[in-house]
Coordinates of N, CA and C in Angstrom, one line a residue:
X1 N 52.6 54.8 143.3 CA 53.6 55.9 143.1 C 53.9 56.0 141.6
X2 N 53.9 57.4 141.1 CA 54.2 58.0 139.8 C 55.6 57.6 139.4
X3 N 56.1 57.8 138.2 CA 57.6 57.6 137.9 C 58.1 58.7 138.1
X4 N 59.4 58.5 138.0 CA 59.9 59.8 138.1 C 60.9 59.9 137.0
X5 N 61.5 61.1 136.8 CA 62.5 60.8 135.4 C 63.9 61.5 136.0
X6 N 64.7 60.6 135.4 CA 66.3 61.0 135.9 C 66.9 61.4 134.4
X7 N 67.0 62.7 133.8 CA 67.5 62.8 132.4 C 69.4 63.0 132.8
X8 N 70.0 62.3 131.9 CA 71.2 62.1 132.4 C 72.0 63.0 131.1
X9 N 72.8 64.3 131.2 CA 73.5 64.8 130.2 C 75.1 65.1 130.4
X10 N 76.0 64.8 129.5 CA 77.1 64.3 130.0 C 77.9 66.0 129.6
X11 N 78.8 66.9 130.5 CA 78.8 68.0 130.6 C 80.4 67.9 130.7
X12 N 81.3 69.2 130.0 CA 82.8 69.0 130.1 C 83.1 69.5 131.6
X13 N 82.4 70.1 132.5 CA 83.0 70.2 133.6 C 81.9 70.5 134.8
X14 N 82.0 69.9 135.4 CA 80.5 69.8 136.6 C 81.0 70.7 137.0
X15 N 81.6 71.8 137.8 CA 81.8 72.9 138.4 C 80.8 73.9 137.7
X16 N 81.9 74.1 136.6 CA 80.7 74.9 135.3 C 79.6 74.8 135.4
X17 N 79.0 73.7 135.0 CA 77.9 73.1 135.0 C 76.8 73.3 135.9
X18 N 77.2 73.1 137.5 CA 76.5 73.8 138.3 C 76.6 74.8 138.7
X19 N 77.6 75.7 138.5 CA 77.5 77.0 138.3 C 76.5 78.1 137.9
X20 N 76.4 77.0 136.4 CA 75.3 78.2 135.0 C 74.2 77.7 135.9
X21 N 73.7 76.4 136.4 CA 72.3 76.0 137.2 C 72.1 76.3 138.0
X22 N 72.6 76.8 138.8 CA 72.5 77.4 139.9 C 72.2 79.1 140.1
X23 N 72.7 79.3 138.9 CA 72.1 80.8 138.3 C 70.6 80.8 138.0
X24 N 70.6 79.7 137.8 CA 69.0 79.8 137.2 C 68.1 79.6 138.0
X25 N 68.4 79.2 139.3 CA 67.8 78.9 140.2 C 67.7 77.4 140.8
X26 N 68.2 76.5 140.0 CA 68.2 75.1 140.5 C 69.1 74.5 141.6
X27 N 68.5 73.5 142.3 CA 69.6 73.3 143.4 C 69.6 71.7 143.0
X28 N 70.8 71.0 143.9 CA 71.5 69.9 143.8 C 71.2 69.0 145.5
X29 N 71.1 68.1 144.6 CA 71.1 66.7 145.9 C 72.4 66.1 146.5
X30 N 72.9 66.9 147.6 CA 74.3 66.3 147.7 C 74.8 64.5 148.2
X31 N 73.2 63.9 147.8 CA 73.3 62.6 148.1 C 73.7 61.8 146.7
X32 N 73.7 62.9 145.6 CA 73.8 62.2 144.8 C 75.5 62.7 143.8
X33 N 76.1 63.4 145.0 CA 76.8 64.4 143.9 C 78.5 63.7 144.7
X34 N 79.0 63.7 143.5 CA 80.6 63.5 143.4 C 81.4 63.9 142.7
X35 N 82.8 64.0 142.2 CA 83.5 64.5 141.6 C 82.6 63.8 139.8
X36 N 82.6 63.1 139.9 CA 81.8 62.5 138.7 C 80.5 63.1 138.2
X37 N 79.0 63.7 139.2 CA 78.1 63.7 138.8 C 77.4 64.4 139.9
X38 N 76.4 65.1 139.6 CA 75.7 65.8 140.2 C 73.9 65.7 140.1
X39 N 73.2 65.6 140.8 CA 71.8 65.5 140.9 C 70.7 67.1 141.0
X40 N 70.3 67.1 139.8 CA 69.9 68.5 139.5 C 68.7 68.3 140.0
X41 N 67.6 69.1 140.8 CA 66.4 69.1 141.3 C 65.6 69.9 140.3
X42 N 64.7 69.4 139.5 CA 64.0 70.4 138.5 C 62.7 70.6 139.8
X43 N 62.1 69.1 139.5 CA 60.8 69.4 140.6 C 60.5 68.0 141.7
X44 N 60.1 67.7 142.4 CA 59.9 66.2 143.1 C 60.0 65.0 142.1
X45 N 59.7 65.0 140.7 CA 59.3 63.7 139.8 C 60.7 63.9 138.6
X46 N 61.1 65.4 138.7 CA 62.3 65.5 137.6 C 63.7 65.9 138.3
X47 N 64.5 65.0 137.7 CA 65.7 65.4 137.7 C 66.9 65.4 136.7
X48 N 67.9 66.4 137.0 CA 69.2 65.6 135.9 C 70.2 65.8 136.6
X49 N 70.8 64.5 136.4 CA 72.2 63.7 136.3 C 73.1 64.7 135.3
X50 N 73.9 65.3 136.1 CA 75.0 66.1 135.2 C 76.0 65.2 135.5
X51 N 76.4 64.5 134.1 CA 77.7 63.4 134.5 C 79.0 64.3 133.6
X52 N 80.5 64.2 134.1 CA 81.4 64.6 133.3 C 81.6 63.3 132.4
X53 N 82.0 63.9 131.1 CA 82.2 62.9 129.7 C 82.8 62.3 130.3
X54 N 84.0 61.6 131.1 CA 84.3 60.2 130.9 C 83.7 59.0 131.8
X55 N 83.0 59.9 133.0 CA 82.2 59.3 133.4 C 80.6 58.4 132.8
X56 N 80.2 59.8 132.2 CA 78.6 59.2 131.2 C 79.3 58.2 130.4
X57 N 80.4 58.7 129.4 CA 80.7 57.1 128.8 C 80.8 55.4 129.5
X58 N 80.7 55.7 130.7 CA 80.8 53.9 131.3 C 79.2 54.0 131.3
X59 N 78.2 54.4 130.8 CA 77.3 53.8 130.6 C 76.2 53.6 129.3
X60 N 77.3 53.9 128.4 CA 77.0 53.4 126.9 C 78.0 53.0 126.4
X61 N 77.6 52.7 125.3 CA 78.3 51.9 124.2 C 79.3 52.7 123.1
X62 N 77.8 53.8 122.7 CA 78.1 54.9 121.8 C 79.4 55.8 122.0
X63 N 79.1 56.3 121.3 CA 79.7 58.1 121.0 C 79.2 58.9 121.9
X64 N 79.6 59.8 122.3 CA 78.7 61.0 123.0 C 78.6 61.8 122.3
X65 N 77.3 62.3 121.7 CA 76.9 63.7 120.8 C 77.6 64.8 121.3
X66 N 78.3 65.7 120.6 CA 78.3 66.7 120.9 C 77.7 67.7 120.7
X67 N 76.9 68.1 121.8 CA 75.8 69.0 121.7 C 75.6 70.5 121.3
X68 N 76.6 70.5 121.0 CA 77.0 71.9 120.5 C 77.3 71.9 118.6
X69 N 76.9 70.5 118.4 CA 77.3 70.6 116.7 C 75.7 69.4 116.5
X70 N 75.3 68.9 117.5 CA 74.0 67.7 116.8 C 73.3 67.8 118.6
X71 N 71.7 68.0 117.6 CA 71.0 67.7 118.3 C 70.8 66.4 119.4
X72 N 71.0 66.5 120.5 CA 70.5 65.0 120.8 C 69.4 64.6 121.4
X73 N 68.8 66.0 122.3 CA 67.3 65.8 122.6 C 66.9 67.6 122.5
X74 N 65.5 67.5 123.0 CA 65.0 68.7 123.5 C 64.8 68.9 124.9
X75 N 65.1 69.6 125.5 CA 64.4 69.5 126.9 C 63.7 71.2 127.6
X76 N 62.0 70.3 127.0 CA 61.1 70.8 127.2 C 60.7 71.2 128.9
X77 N 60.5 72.4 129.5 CA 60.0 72.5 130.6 C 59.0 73.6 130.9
X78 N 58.0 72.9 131.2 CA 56.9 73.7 131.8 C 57.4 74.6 132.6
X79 N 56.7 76.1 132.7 CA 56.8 77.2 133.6 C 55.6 78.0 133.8
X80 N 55.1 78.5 135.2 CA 53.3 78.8 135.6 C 52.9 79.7 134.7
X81 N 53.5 80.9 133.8 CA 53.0 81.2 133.1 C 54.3 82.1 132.1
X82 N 53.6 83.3 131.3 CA 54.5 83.3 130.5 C 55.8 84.5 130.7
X83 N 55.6 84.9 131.8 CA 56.2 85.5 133.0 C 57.4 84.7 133.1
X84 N 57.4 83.8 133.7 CA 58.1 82.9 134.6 C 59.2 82.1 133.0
X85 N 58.5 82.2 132.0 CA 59.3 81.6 130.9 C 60.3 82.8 130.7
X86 N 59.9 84.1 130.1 CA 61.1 85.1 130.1 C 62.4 85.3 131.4
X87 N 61.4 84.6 131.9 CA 62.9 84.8 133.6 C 63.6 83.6 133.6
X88 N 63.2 82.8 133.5 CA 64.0 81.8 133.4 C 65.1 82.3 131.8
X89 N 64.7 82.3 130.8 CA 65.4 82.8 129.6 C 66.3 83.8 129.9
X90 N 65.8 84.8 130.6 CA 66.6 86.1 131.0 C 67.8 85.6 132.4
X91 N 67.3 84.4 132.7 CA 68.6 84.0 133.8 C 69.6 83.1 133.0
X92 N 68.8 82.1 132.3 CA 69.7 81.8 131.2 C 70.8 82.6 130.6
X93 N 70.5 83.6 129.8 CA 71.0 84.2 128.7 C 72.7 85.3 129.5
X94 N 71.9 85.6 130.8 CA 73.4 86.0 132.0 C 73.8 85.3 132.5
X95 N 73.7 83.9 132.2 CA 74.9 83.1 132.9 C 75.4 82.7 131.8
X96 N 75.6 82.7 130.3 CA 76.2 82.5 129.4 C 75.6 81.2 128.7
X97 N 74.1 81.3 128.3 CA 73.3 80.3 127.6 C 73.3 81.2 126.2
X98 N 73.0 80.6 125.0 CA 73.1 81.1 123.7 C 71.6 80.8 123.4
X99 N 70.5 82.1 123.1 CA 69.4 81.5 122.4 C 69.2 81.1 121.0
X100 N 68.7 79.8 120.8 CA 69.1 79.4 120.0 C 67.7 79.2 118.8
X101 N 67.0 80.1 118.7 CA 66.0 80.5 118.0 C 64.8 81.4 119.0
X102 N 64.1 82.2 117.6 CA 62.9 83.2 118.2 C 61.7 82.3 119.3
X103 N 61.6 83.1 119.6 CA 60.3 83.2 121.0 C 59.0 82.6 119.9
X104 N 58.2 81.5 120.6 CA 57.6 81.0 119.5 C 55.7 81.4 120.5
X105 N 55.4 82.1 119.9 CA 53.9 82.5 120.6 C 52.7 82.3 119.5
X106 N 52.0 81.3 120.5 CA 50.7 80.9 120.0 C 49.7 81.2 120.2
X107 N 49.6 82.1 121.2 CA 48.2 81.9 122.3 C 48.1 81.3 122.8
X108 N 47.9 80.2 122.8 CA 47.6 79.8 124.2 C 48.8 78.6 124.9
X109 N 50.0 79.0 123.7 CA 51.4 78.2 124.1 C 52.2 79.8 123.7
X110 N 53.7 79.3 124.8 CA 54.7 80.5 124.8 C 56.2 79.7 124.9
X111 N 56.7 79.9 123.6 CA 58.0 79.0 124.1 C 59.4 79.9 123.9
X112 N 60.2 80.0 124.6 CA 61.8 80.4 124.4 C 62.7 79.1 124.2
X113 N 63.7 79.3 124.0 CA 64.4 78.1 123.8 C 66.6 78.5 123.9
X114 N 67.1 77.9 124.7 CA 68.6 78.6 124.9 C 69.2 77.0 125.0
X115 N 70.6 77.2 124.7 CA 71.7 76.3 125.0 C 72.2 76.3 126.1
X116 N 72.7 75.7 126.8 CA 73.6 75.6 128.0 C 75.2 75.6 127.6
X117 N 75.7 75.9 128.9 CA 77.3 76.3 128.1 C 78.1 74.6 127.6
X118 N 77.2 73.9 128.0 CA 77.2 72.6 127.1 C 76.5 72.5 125.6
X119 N 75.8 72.9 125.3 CA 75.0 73.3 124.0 C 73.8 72.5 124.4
X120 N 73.8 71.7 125.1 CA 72.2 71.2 125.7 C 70.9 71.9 125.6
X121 N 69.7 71.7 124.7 CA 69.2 72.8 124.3 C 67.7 72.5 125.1
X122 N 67.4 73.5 126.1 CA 66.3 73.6 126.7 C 65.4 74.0 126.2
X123 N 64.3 74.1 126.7 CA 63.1 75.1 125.6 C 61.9 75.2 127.2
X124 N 62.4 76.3 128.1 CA 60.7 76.9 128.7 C 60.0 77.2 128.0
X125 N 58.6 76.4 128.5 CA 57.1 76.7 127.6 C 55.9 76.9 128.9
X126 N 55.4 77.8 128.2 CA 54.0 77.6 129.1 C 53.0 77.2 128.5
X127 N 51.8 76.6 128.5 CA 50.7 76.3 128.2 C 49.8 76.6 128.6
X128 N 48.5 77.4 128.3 CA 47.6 77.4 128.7 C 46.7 76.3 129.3
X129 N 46.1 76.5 130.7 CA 45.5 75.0 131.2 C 44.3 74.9 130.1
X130 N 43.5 75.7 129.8 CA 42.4 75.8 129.4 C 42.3 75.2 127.9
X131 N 43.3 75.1 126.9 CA 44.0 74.2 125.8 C 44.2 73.2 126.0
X132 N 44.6 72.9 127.2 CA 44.9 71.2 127.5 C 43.0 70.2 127.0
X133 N 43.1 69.0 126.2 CA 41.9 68.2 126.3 C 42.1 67.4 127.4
X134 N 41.4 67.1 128.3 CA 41.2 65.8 129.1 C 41.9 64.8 129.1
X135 N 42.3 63.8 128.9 CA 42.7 62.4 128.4 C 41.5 61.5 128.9
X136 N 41.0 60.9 128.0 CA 39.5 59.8 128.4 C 40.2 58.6 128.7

């Protein structure tokens, strides 16, 4: 069995939160969802953990970035082609996401990139299969 990844981002109000996701088309695991945190379904191996700030704080030590002034990650996501990246962006941008730089086209890569009404900054990309090398 493959891993799977649980990306965990700490959000001022889960309501909100799955509101703007749910615009976009994502749905929620209500096995995993409480007044605290919610389980976002990207695809069978991805998910995110929308925790409210004082909850994500009981599981570090740190600060929580605020993502609307400092980067804290990227979150990169594949989409089937370069179709499917504009719609996702164009569902983004009406639920009140901020893009947050130009449309980046390469040929045989397509990237947009928007904030969440957390400033969490996504980036749909498509890739060409035919670019990909092998891995030996």
């Amino acid at each position: 069995m493959g891993s799977k990844i649980f990306v965990n981002l700490p959000v001022e109000s889960l309501d909100r939160a799955v509101g703007f996701f749910t615009k976009l088309g994502y749905t929620f695991n209500p096995q995993f969802t409480d007044a605290n945190a919610t389980c976002m379904v990207i695809s069978e191996d991805i998910y995110v953990m929308l925790l409210v700030k004082p909850f994500f704080k009981t599981f570090t030590q740190k600060e929580i970035a605020d993502a609307t002034k400092t980067t804290e990650v990227l979150i990169a996501l594949s989409q089937e082609n370069r179709a499917a990246v504009d719609a996702l962006m164009e569902k983004a941008l009406a639920a009140g996401a901020k893009e947050t730089k130009e449309k980046t086209d390469m040929g045989f890569m397509y990237q947009r990139s928007f904030a969440d009404l957390d400033g969490h900054q996504w980036e749909p990309f498509w890739m060409d299969p035919a670019a990909v090398q092998p891995q030996q």
